[in-house]
């Protein structure tokens, strides 16, 4: 039996924190606005830190799929037909979940994907075909928001991977992708980050996925 193609689970490879065995809606305390500090004299009153806390709520989402197979297949198959079909359904579920982790619609029945999540930054570059500038902007955005660029990772759509692989830092001098890294960041390409629908260009997301 030749199985359909199945790329590895993306989010776990990126190092996200997974919480297993959750039941129902849960809430986590969150540091929504980071604290700051003010230099003061020895007897001056303390300034407000600006620290704000809120709650981040997670509610369950349900995905399902089904198929039909005949009693004849079940009786005559030399292979474990039920196991093969169950695995095929599982792979289909993984493909859907992996895709929605990036592009799932906010507020719908699916999980909210990164591209539709409030607060995701989109750095602007002067020249959209300057791929070095695009990834430099992503790296700058992570650093400017106090992220750790040493552990940051980038995820590229198929076209973004193609374009980055053929681009140069300075034309004719140095490749943009070197030693498995792009602008110093580990990266991976996946079909679950779909190419942009406008102008047939790629898409990329970068960040500290473990945070």
mmCIF file of C-alpha atoms in Angstrom, residues 13-16 139 142-143 146-155 181-187 205-211:
data_model
loop_
_atom_site.group_PDB
_atom_site.id
_atom_site.type_symbol
_atom_site.label_atom_id
_atom_site.label_comp_id
_atom_site.label_asym_id
_atom_site.label_seq_id
_atom_site.Cartn_x
_atom_site.Cartn_y
_atom_site.Cartn_z
ATOM 1 C CA UNK A 13 9.371 20.942 14.768
ATOM 2 C CA UNK A 14 9.429 24.689 15.445
ATOM 3 C CA UNK A 15 9.571 24.036 19.190
ATOM 4 C CA UNK A 16 6.178 25.356 20.295
ATOM 5 C CA UNK A 139 14.782 39.725 12.035
ATOM 6 C CA UNK A 142 11.848 40.183 16.416
ATOM 7 C CA UNK A 143 14.811 41.992 17.954
ATOM 8 C CA UNK A 146 12.847 41.943 22.687
ATOM 9 C CA UNK A 147 12.762 38.545 20.996
ATOM 10 C CA UNK A 148 15.772 36.257 20.953
ATOM 11 C CA UNK A 149 17.092 36.250 17.380
ATOM 12 C CA UNK A 150 19.520 33.468 18.308
ATOM 13 C CA UNK A 151 16.588 31.060 18.713
ATOM 14 C CA UNK A 152 14.264 32.647 16.157
ATOM 15 C CA UNK A 153 13.081 30.502 13.265
ATOM 16 C CA UNK A 154 11.473 31.259 9.924
ATOM 17 C CA UNK A 155 8.863 29.257 8.030
ATOM 18 C CA UNK A 181 20.079 29.424 7.785
ATOM 19 C CA UNK A 182 18.531 32.556 6.344
ATOM 20 C CA UNK A 183 19.844 35.845 7.793
ATOM 21 C CA UNK A 184 21.225 33.727 10.639
ATOM 22 C CA UNK A 185 17.834 32.168 11.453
ATOM 23 C CA UNK A 186 17.009 28.493 11.187
ATOM 24 C CA UNK A 187 14.261 28.013 8.658
ATOM 25 C CA UNK A 205 6.590 33.970 9.085
ATOM 26 C CA UNK A 206 9.396 34.291 11.629
ATOM 27 C CA UNK A 207 9.522 34.460 15.396
ATOM 28 C CA UNK A 208 10.317 32.768 18.675
ATOM 29 C CA UNK A 209 7.920 29.860 18.414
ATOM 30 C CA UNK A 210 8.933 28.441 21.785
ATOM 31 C CA UNK A 211 7.570 31.593 23.481
#
